[in-house]
Amino acid sequence: MPPAAEAPESASRHIARAPSGFHGPDKPEYEDYARCIHCGLCLNQCPTYRLWGLEADSPRGRIRQMLLVDEGRMTLGDTFVQHIDRCLDCRACETACPSGVEYGKLVEAARAQIEQNYRRPLASRLARNLVFRHLLPHPRRIAAVARVAGFYQRSGLQRAARHSGMLRWLGLADRERLMPPVDREFFFSKLGCTFSAIGTRRARVALFAGCIAQVSFTALHEATIRVLTANGCEVVVPSGQLCCGALPAHAGVRDVARELARVNLDVFLREDFDAIVTNAAGCGSTLKEYEQLFTTDEPAYHAAHAFRAKMRDLTEFLDALGLVAPLGERRLRVTYQDSCHLLHGQKIREAPRRLIRAIPGVELVEMRLADNCCGSAGVYNVTETQTSLDLLAEKMECARATDAEIIVTANPGCLLQMRAGAEIHRTGQEVLHVVELLDRALSAAAAHSSI
Ligand code: SF4
Ligand code: SF4
């Protein structure tokens, strides 16, 4: 395959094309990795390079390994898999890159290549199959597992397991601490519902509700609906929607991600909405990039294109729409942690900050390294727990240094990670989604007006 016309001239000097031993769309493509000019500007933005100082665990080093594997000069074996697995897929390297390397696309393709050409240890295969193929695509199974987890958390079993030392003995203590708290009532019951705009209708939007979020973030979804309706949006929660496919796609399980994408495209494009919104930056990034899962000759590719035109992160949407509902004063010092997939994946930096500053009385203090990953990164905190906790420790140190009472972010995964961080490191800080802060300000205004 000849180099793509848009590949920088310098790339062809560095990378000689050789026949690939791999075929099909699920592998890093020459025209994508050839954009890398080896400048190294991404290195110090990469959390794993900053931790270990190893070229093989830097964006440049990983891209080099993708090239070598593609050319058949490196085996697709344990070493390659280890370095690709250790990547957070945080995409900080994309923001730093002057050459336009789409690193997220590359690493997800490399993971798909691994999924299709490498045999992982049995326990890993079983766990991945269970989660990505037999759990996430099935809402009823998610609800069933959540009921069991909720019983564990509320019956006293969790407390007993934590105090008995059993979790430590099983090597599960750290992972268990990162387990999401399960709601008593799930958001699944709201699928198919429509919530009317308060006052004049300014927009009609569809809410993307996610998978795990429907059993762990019902309160966040409800706050989202309150803020949207208060600002003149009719909110439809389409039934039939499924997990966005981000977790399978990030793990290289692309066949599952594709099937989920097809269902969601069908569900959300059935009706005409002004926008499709999500309060999860991790989901939003994948939803906006559904096109990458399909080849240009597939109908789903064109559907994904139309879908992308409507897809908005909640903060992006509210910022563009403009807040009209009155916000009550909140005398608070807050700091904001950028979600990687909002900042680096979707290039949205200012919208959440503007929304926070719109609340009277709120002082926004910038945190050092706010644009660095908190270590959540999808299932990374489960698969690479120690690295995740190391990154979290640094993050909480930065958060503590701001003296903020509240850490605000824009993604459920980051919320969970930093809530665990605030507990582990005893910072005493509350962790909220931007929309939860807005919701509290709405309540404060309502309470004030009723006095
Ligand atoms: S995605 Fe993040 S962890 Fe992976 S190479 Fe890029 S900066 Fe490093
Ligand atoms: S900044 Fe971009 S071009 Fe430079 S080494 Fe990193 S990925 Fe390659």
PDB file of C-alpha atoms in Angstrom, residues 144-364:
ATOM      1  CA  ALA A 144     -28.358  -9.266  37.731  1.00  0.00           C
ATOM      2  CA  VAL A 145     -24.649  -8.875  38.561  1.00  0.00           C
ATOM      3  CA  ALA A 146     -25.345  -5.431  40.049  1.00  0.00           C
ATOM      4  CA  ARG A 147     -28.033  -6.886  42.346  1.00  0.00           C
ATOM      5  CA  VAL A 148     -25.514  -9.406  43.689  1.00  0.00           C
ATOM      6  CA  ALA A 149     -22.871  -6.683  44.083  1.00  0.00           C
ATOM      7  CA  GLY A 150     -25.409  -4.407  45.795  1.00  0.00           C
ATOM      8  CA  PHE A 151     -26.269  -7.187  48.259  1.00  0.00           C
ATOM      9  CA  TYR A 152     -22.540  -7.648  48.957  1.00  0.00           C
ATOM     10  CA  GLN A 153     -22.104  -3.917  49.593  1.00  0.00           C
ATOM     11  CA  ARG A 154     -25.180  -3.348  51.741  1.00  0.00           C
ATOM     12  CA  SER A 155     -25.573  -6.598  53.695  1.00  0.00           C
ATOM     13  CA  GLY A 156     -22.436  -6.166  55.771  1.00  0.00           C
ATOM     14  CA  LEU A 157     -20.503  -8.721  53.701  1.00  0.00           C
ATOM     15  CA  GLN A 158     -18.292  -6.001  52.250  1.00  0.00           C
ATOM     16  CA  ARG A 159     -17.403  -4.646  55.663  1.00  0.00           C
ATOM     17  CA  ALA A 160     -16.702  -8.157  56.956  1.00  0.00           C
ATOM     18  CA  ALA A 161     -14.571  -9.041  53.912  1.00  0.00           C
ATOM     19  CA  ARG A 162     -12.556  -5.815  54.274  1.00  0.00           C
ATOM     20  CA  HIS A 163     -11.925  -6.293  57.985  1.00  0.00           C
ATOM     21  CA  SER A 164     -11.217 -10.022  57.866  1.00  0.00           C
ATOM     22  CA  GLY A 165      -8.123  -9.599  55.692  1.00  0.00           C
ATOM     23  CA  MET A 166      -9.567 -12.137  53.253  1.00  0.00           C
ATOM     24  CA  LEU A 167      -9.461  -9.693  50.338  1.00  0.00           C
ATOM     25  CA  ARG A 168      -5.785  -8.981  50.955  1.00  0.00           C
ATOM     26  CA  TRP A 169      -5.085 -12.712  51.188  1.00  0.00           C
ATOM     27  CA  LEU A 170      -6.823 -13.232  47.820  1.00  0.00           C
ATOM     28  CA  GLY A 171      -4.898 -10.288  46.317  1.00  0.00           C
ATOM     29  CA  LEU A 172      -8.172  -8.440  45.686  1.00  0.00           C
ATOM     30  CA  ALA A 173      -8.003  -5.677  48.316  1.00  0.00           C
ATOM     31  CA  ASP A 174      -6.923  -2.869  45.965  1.00  0.00           C
ATOM     32  CA  ARG A 175      -9.316  -3.852  43.190  1.00  0.00           C
ATOM     33  CA  GLU A 176     -12.224  -4.165  45.576  1.00  0.00           C
ATOM     34  CA  ARG A 177     -11.707  -0.610  46.814  1.00  0.00           C
ATOM     35  CA  LEU A 178     -12.271   0.630  43.258  1.00  0.00           C
ATOM     36  CA  MET A 179     -15.576  -1.232  42.861  1.00  0.00           C
ATOM     37  CA  PRO A 180     -18.441   1.148  41.980  1.00  0.00           C
ATOM     38  CA  PRO A 181     -21.180   1.517  44.602  1.00  0.00           C
ATOM     39  CA  VAL A 182     -24.371  -0.029  43.271  1.00  0.00           C
ATOM     40  CA  ASP A 183     -27.613   1.992  43.234  1.00  0.00           C
ATOM     41  CA  ARG A 184     -30.760   0.758  44.956  1.00  0.00           C
ATOM     42  CA  GLU A 185     -32.810   1.615  41.865  1.00  0.00           C
ATOM     43  CA  PHE A 186     -31.396   1.287  38.387  1.00  0.00           C
ATOM     44  CA  PHE A 187     -31.732   3.792  35.561  1.00  0.00           C
ATOM     45  CA  PHE A 188     -32.851   0.972  33.237  1.00  0.00           C
ATOM     46  CA  SER A 189     -36.415   1.708  34.394  1.00  0.00           C
ATOM     47  CA  LYS A 190     -36.212   5.136  32.681  1.00  0.00           C
ATOM     48  CA  LEU A 191     -35.440   3.736  29.236  1.00  0.00           C
ATOM     49  CA  GLY A 192     -38.251   4.736  26.885  1.00  0.00           C
ATOM     50  CA  CYS A 193     -39.231   7.775  29.013  1.00  0.00           C
ATOM     51  CA  THR A 194     -39.490  11.375  27.867  1.00  0.00           C
ATOM     52  CA  PHE A 195     -38.952  14.328  30.213  1.00  0.00           C
ATOM     53  CA  SER A 196     -40.581  17.618  29.220  1.00  0.00           C
ATOM     54  CA  ALA A 197     -38.719  20.880  28.940  1.00  0.00           C
ATOM     55  CA  ILE A 198     -39.434  23.437  31.638  1.00  0.00           C
ATOM     56  CA  GLY A 199     -40.686  26.617  29.997  1.00  0.00           C
ATOM     57  CA  THR A 200     -40.185  27.167  26.290  1.00  0.00           C
ATOM     58  CA  ARG A 201     -38.655  24.176  24.547  1.00  0.00           C
ATOM     59  CA  ARG A 202     -35.258  25.150  23.155  1.00  0.00           C
ATOM     60  CA  ALA A 203     -34.061  21.697  22.050  1.00  0.00           C
ATOM     61  CA  ARG A 204     -35.063  18.071  21.915  1.00  0.00           C
ATOM     62  CA  VAL A 205     -32.241  15.765  22.947  1.00  0.00           C
ATOM     63  CA  ALA A 206     -31.640  12.043  23.320  1.00  0.00           C
ATOM     64  CA  LEU A 207     -29.757  10.877  26.400  1.00  0.00           C
ATOM     65  CA  PHE A 208     -27.198   8.136  26.009  1.00  0.00           C
ATOM     66  CA  ALA A 209     -27.345   6.249  29.314  1.00  0.00           C
ATOM     67  CA  GLY A 210     -24.462   3.756  29.058  1.00  0.00           C
ATOM     68  CA  CYS A 211     -24.147   0.341  30.698  1.00  0.00           C
ATOM     69  CA  ILE A 212     -22.524   0.280  34.150  1.00  0.00           C
ATOM     70  CA  ALA A 213     -23.694   3.882  34.612  1.00  0.00           C
ATOM     71  CA  GLN A 214     -27.274   2.625  34.660  1.00  0.00           C
ATOM     72  CA  VAL A 215     -26.619   0.643  37.839  1.00  0.00           C
ATOM     73  CA  SER A 216     -24.053   2.941  39.478  1.00  0.00           C
ATOM     74  CA  PHE A 217     -24.809   6.484  38.330  1.00  0.00           C
ATOM     75  CA  THR A 218     -28.582   6.779  38.431  1.00  0.00           C
ATOM     76  CA  ALA A 219     -28.276   9.945  40.532  1.00  0.00           C
ATOM     77  CA  LEU A 220     -25.937  11.481  37.957  1.00  0.00           C
ATOM     78  CA  HIS A 221     -28.400  10.694  35.148  1.00  0.00           C
ATOM     79  CA  GLU A 222     -31.233  12.213  37.166  1.00  0.00           C
ATOM     80  CA  ALA A 223     -29.185  15.370  37.775  1.00  0.00           C
ATOM     81  CA  THR A 224     -28.446  15.478  34.032  1.00  0.00           C
ATOM     82  CA  ILE A 225     -32.144  15.331  33.220  1.00  0.00           C
ATOM     83  CA  ARG A 226     -32.978  18.048  35.786  1.00  0.00           C
ATOM     84  CA  VAL A 227     -30.324  20.408  34.423  1.00  0.00           C
ATOM     85  CA  LEU A 228     -31.303  19.793  30.801  1.00  0.00           C
ATOM     86  CA  THR A 229     -35.043  20.185  31.355  1.00  0.00           C
ATOM     87  CA  ALA A 230     -34.513  23.289  33.523  1.00  0.00           C
ATOM     88  CA  ASN A 231     -32.633  24.797  30.599  1.00  0.00           C
ATOM     89  CA  GLY A 232     -35.445  24.185  28.135  1.00  0.00           C
ATOM     90  CA  CYS A 233     -34.578  20.736  26.764  1.00  0.00           C
ATOM     91  CA  GLU A 234     -36.994  17.917  26.210  1.00  0.00           C
ATOM     92  CA  VAL A 235     -35.035  14.789  27.131  1.00  0.00           C
ATOM     93  CA  VAL A 236     -35.793  11.452  25.499  1.00  0.00           C
ATOM     94  CA  VAL A 237     -34.139   8.287  26.826  1.00  0.00           C
ATOM     95  CA  PRO A 238     -34.509   5.930  23.855  1.00  0.00           C
ATOM     96  CA  SER A 239     -35.248   2.308  24.692  1.00  0.00           C
ATOM     97  CA  GLY A 240     -33.180  -0.391  23.022  1.00  0.00           C
ATOM     98  CA  GLN A 241     -29.879   1.474  23.501  1.00  0.00           C
ATOM     99  CA  LEU A 242     -26.929  -0.591  24.685  1.00  0.00           C
ATOM    100  CA  CYS A 243     -23.402  -0.113  26.032  1.00  0.00           C
ATOM    101  CA  CYS A 244     -21.488   2.266  23.709  1.00  0.00           C
ATOM    102  CA  GLY A 245     -18.773  -0.350  23.150  1.00  0.00           C
ATOM    103  CA  ALA A 246     -15.922   1.793  24.481  1.00  0.00           C
ATOM    104  CA  LEU A 247     -14.620  -0.834  26.893  1.00  0.00           C
ATOM    105  CA  PRO A 248     -14.587  -3.651  24.293  1.00  0.00           C
ATOM    106  CA  ALA A 249     -13.129  -1.289  21.662  1.00  0.00           C
ATOM    107  CA  HIS A 250     -10.350  -0.126  24.009  1.00  0.00           C
ATOM    108  CA  ALA A 251      -9.556  -3.759  24.762  1.00  0.00           C
ATOM    109  CA  GLY A 252      -9.433  -4.730  21.080  1.00  0.00           C
ATOM    110  CA  VAL A 253     -12.677  -6.737  21.144  1.00  0.00           C
ATOM    111  CA  ARG A 254     -13.899  -5.008  18.038  1.00  0.00           C
ATOM    112  CA  ASP A 255     -16.487  -7.503  16.842  1.00  0.00           C
ATOM    113  CA  VAL A 256     -18.488  -6.800  20.014  1.00  0.00           C
ATOM    114  CA  ALA A 257     -17.918  -3.029  19.749  1.00  0.00           C
ATOM    115  CA  ARG A 258     -19.174  -3.132  16.148  1.00  0.00           C
ATOM    116  CA  GLU A 259     -22.346  -4.994  17.042  1.00  0.00           C
ATOM    117  CA  LEU A 260     -23.080  -2.569  19.870  1.00  0.00           C
ATOM    118  CA  ALA A 261     -22.423   0.376  17.565  1.00  0.00           C
ATOM    119  CA  ARG A 262     -24.838  -0.999  14.950  1.00  0.00           C
ATOM    120  CA  VAL A 263     -27.621  -1.295  17.525  1.00  0.00           C
ATOM    121  CA  ASN A 264     -27.025   2.190  18.951  1.00  0.00           C
ATOM    122  CA  LEU A 265     -26.849   3.780  15.509  1.00  0.00           C
ATOM    123  CA  ASP A 266     -30.180   2.197  14.646  1.00  0.00           C
ATOM    124  CA  VAL A 267     -31.802   3.272  17.939  1.00  0.00           C
ATOM    125  CA  PHE A 268     -30.579   6.879  17.958  1.00  0.00           C
ATOM    126  CA  LEU A 269     -31.039   7.636  14.275  1.00  0.00           C
ATOM    127  CA  ARG A 270     -34.628   6.370  14.241  1.00  0.00           C
ATOM    128  CA  GLU A 271     -35.875   9.771  15.440  1.00  0.00           C
ATOM    129  CA  ASP A 272     -34.771  13.292  14.707  1.00  0.00           C
ATOM    130  CA  PHE A 273     -33.054  14.909  17.694  1.00  0.00           C
ATOM    131  CA  ASP A 274     -31.277  18.244  17.915  1.00  0.00           C
ATOM    132  CA  ALA A 275     -28.492  16.443  19.746  1.00  0.00           C
ATOM    133  CA  ILE A 276     -27.560  13.144  21.337  1.00  0.00           C
ATOM    134  CA  VAL A 277     -25.869  13.797  24.679  1.00  0.00           C
ATOM    135  CA  THR A 278     -23.781  11.815  27.115  1.00  0.00           C
ATOM    136  CA  ASN A 279     -22.445  12.730  30.543  1.00  0.00           C
ATOM    137  CA  ALA A 280     -19.631  10.181  30.156  1.00  0.00           C
ATOM    138  CA  ALA A 281     -16.582  11.527  28.333  1.00  0.00           C
ATOM    139  CA  GLY A 282     -15.204   8.001  27.851  1.00  0.00           C
ATOM    140  CA  CYS A 283     -18.382   6.884  26.094  1.00  0.00           C
ATOM    141  CA  GLY A 284     -18.628  10.143  24.127  1.00  0.00           C
ATOM    142  CA  SER A 285     -15.217   9.700  22.633  1.00  0.00           C
ATOM    143  CA  THR A 286     -16.072   6.255  21.258  1.00  0.00           C
ATOM    144  CA  LEU A 287     -19.567   7.331  20.188  1.00  0.00           C
ATOM    145  CA  LYS A 288     -18.071  10.198  18.165  1.00  0.00           C
ATOM    146  CA  GLU A 289     -15.608   7.787  16.584  1.00  0.00           C
ATOM    147  CA  TYR A 290     -17.954   4.960  15.584  1.00  0.00           C
ATOM    148  CA  GLU A 291     -16.798   5.521  12.003  1.00  0.00           C
ATOM    149  CA  GLN A 292     -13.420   3.990  12.902  1.00  0.00           C
ATOM    150  CA  LEU A 293     -15.096   0.640  13.497  1.00  0.00           C
ATOM    151  CA  PHE A 294     -16.340   0.327   9.924  1.00  0.00           C
ATOM    152  CA  THR A 295     -14.927   0.435   6.439  1.00  0.00           C
ATOM    153  CA  THR A 296     -16.106   3.249   4.186  1.00  0.00           C
ATOM    154  CA  ASP A 297     -18.175   0.892   2.010  1.00  0.00           C
ATOM    155  CA  GLU A 298     -20.364  -0.234   4.914  1.00  0.00           C
ATOM    156  CA  PRO A 299     -23.765   1.453   5.487  1.00  0.00           C
ATOM    157  CA  ALA A 300     -22.902   1.675   9.222  1.00  0.00           C
ATOM    158  CA  TYR A 301     -19.971   3.956   8.351  1.00  0.00           C
ATOM    159  CA  HIS A 302     -22.324   6.532   6.839  1.00  0.00           C
ATOM    160  CA  ALA A 303     -24.779   6.124   9.712  1.00  0.00           C
ATOM    161  CA  ALA A 304     -21.876   6.732  12.112  1.00  0.00           C
ATOM    162  CA  HIS A 305     -21.063   9.919  10.228  1.00  0.00           C
ATOM    163  CA  ALA A 306     -24.627  11.223  10.646  1.00  0.00           C
ATOM    164  CA  PHE A 307     -24.592  10.134  14.288  1.00  0.00           C
ATOM    165  CA  ARG A 308     -21.353  11.972  14.962  1.00  0.00           C
ATOM    166  CA  ALA A 309     -22.870  15.212  13.705  1.00  0.00           C
ATOM    167  CA  LYS A 310     -25.447  15.011  16.528  1.00  0.00           C
ATOM    168  CA  MET A 311     -23.270  13.531  19.277  1.00  0.00           C
ATOM    169  CA  ARG A 312     -22.291  15.970  22.065  1.00  0.00           C
ATOM    170  CA  ASP A 313     -20.691  15.721  25.441  1.00  0.00           C
ATOM    171  CA  LEU A 314     -23.129  17.144  27.987  1.00  0.00           C
ATOM    172  CA  THR A 315     -20.754  19.985  28.951  1.00  0.00           C
ATOM    173  CA  GLU A 316     -20.156  20.843  25.296  1.00  0.00           C
ATOM    174  CA  PHE A 317     -23.893  20.882  24.635  1.00  0.00           C
ATOM    175  CA  LEU A 318     -24.862  22.982  27.679  1.00  0.00           C
ATOM    176  CA  ASP A 319     -22.064  25.451  27.068  1.00  0.00           C
ATOM    177  CA  ALA A 320     -23.145  25.971  23.458  1.00  0.00           C
ATOM    178  CA  LEU A 321     -26.856  26.113  24.333  1.00  0.00           C
ATOM    179  CA  GLY A 322     -26.288  28.616  27.136  1.00  0.00           C
ATOM    180  CA  LEU A 323     -27.649  28.250  30.660  1.00  0.00           C
ATOM    181  CA  VAL A 324     -30.934  30.089  31.227  1.00  0.00           C
ATOM    182  CA  ALA A 325     -32.139  28.494  34.467  1.00  0.00           C
ATOM    183  CA  PRO A 326     -31.197  30.568  37.527  1.00  0.00           C
ATOM    184  CA  LEU A 327     -28.248  29.259  39.526  1.00  0.00           C
ATOM    185  CA  GLY A 328     -28.077  29.903  43.255  1.00  0.00           C
ATOM    186  CA  GLU A 329     -24.941  31.136  44.930  1.00  0.00           C
ATOM    187  CA  ARG A 330     -22.545  28.462  46.215  1.00  0.00           C
ATOM    188  CA  ARG A 331     -19.585  29.744  48.239  1.00  0.00           C
ATOM    189  CA  LEU A 332     -17.169  27.019  47.192  1.00  0.00           C
ATOM    190  CA  ARG A 333     -13.561  26.535  46.199  1.00  0.00           C
ATOM    191  CA  VAL A 334     -13.436  23.835  43.524  1.00  0.00           C
ATOM    192  CA  THR A 335     -10.827  22.338  41.236  1.00  0.00           C
ATOM    193  CA  TYR A 336     -11.365  20.614  37.907  1.00  0.00           C
ATOM    194  CA  GLN A 337      -9.774  17.376  36.720  1.00  0.00           C
ATOM    195  CA  ASP A 338      -9.836  17.020  32.929  1.00  0.00           C
ATOM    196  CA  SER A 339     -11.174  13.673  31.770  1.00  0.00           C
ATOM    197  CA  CYS A 340      -8.688  12.317  29.237  1.00  0.00           C
ATOM    198  CA  HIS A 341     -11.343  11.359  26.745  1.00  0.00           C
ATOM    199  CA  LEU A 342     -12.924  14.791  26.964  1.00  0.00           C
ATOM    200  CA  LEU A 343      -9.702  16.794  26.723  1.00  0.00           C
ATOM    201  CA  HIS A 344      -7.463  14.594  24.591  1.00  0.00           C
ATOM    202  CA  GLY A 345     -10.140  12.494  22.848  1.00  0.00           C
ATOM    203  CA  GLN A 346     -12.703  15.222  22.125  1.00  0.00           C
ATOM    204  CA  LYS A 347     -10.510  18.334  22.520  1.00  0.00           C
ATOM    205  CA  ILE A 348     -12.932  19.942  24.968  1.00  0.00           C
ATOM    206  CA  ARG A 349     -11.176  21.982  27.618  1.00  0.00           C
ATOM    207  CA  GLU A 350     -13.020  25.225  28.235  1.00  0.00           C
ATOM    208  CA  ALA A 351     -16.707  24.190  28.165  1.00  0.00           C
ATOM    209  CA  PRO A 352     -16.733  22.453  31.579  1.00  0.00           C
ATOM    210  CA  ARG A 353     -14.669  25.263  33.120  1.00  0.00           C
ATOM    211  CA  ARG A 354     -17.078  27.908  31.782  1.00  0.00           C
ATOM    212  CA  LEU A 355     -20.025  25.995  33.245  1.00  0.00           C
ATOM    213  CA  ILE A 356     -18.333  25.799  36.648  1.00  0.00           C
ATOM    214  CA  ARG A 357     -17.523  29.527  36.579  1.00  0.00           C
ATOM    215  CA  ALA A 358     -21.147  30.291  35.688  1.00  0.00           C
ATOM    216  CA  ILE A 359     -22.185  29.342  39.225  1.00  0.00           C
ATOM    217  CA  PRO A 360     -22.213  32.474  41.402  1.00  0.00           C
ATOM    218  CA  GLY A 361     -19.773  32.288  44.294  1.00  0.00           C
ATOM    219  CA  VAL A 362     -17.760  29.331  42.955  1.00  0.00           C
ATOM    220  CA  GLU A 363     -14.017  29.838  42.798  1.00  0.00           C
ATOM    221  CA  LEU A 364     -12.289  27.544  40.290  1.00  0.00           C
TER     222      LEU A 364
END
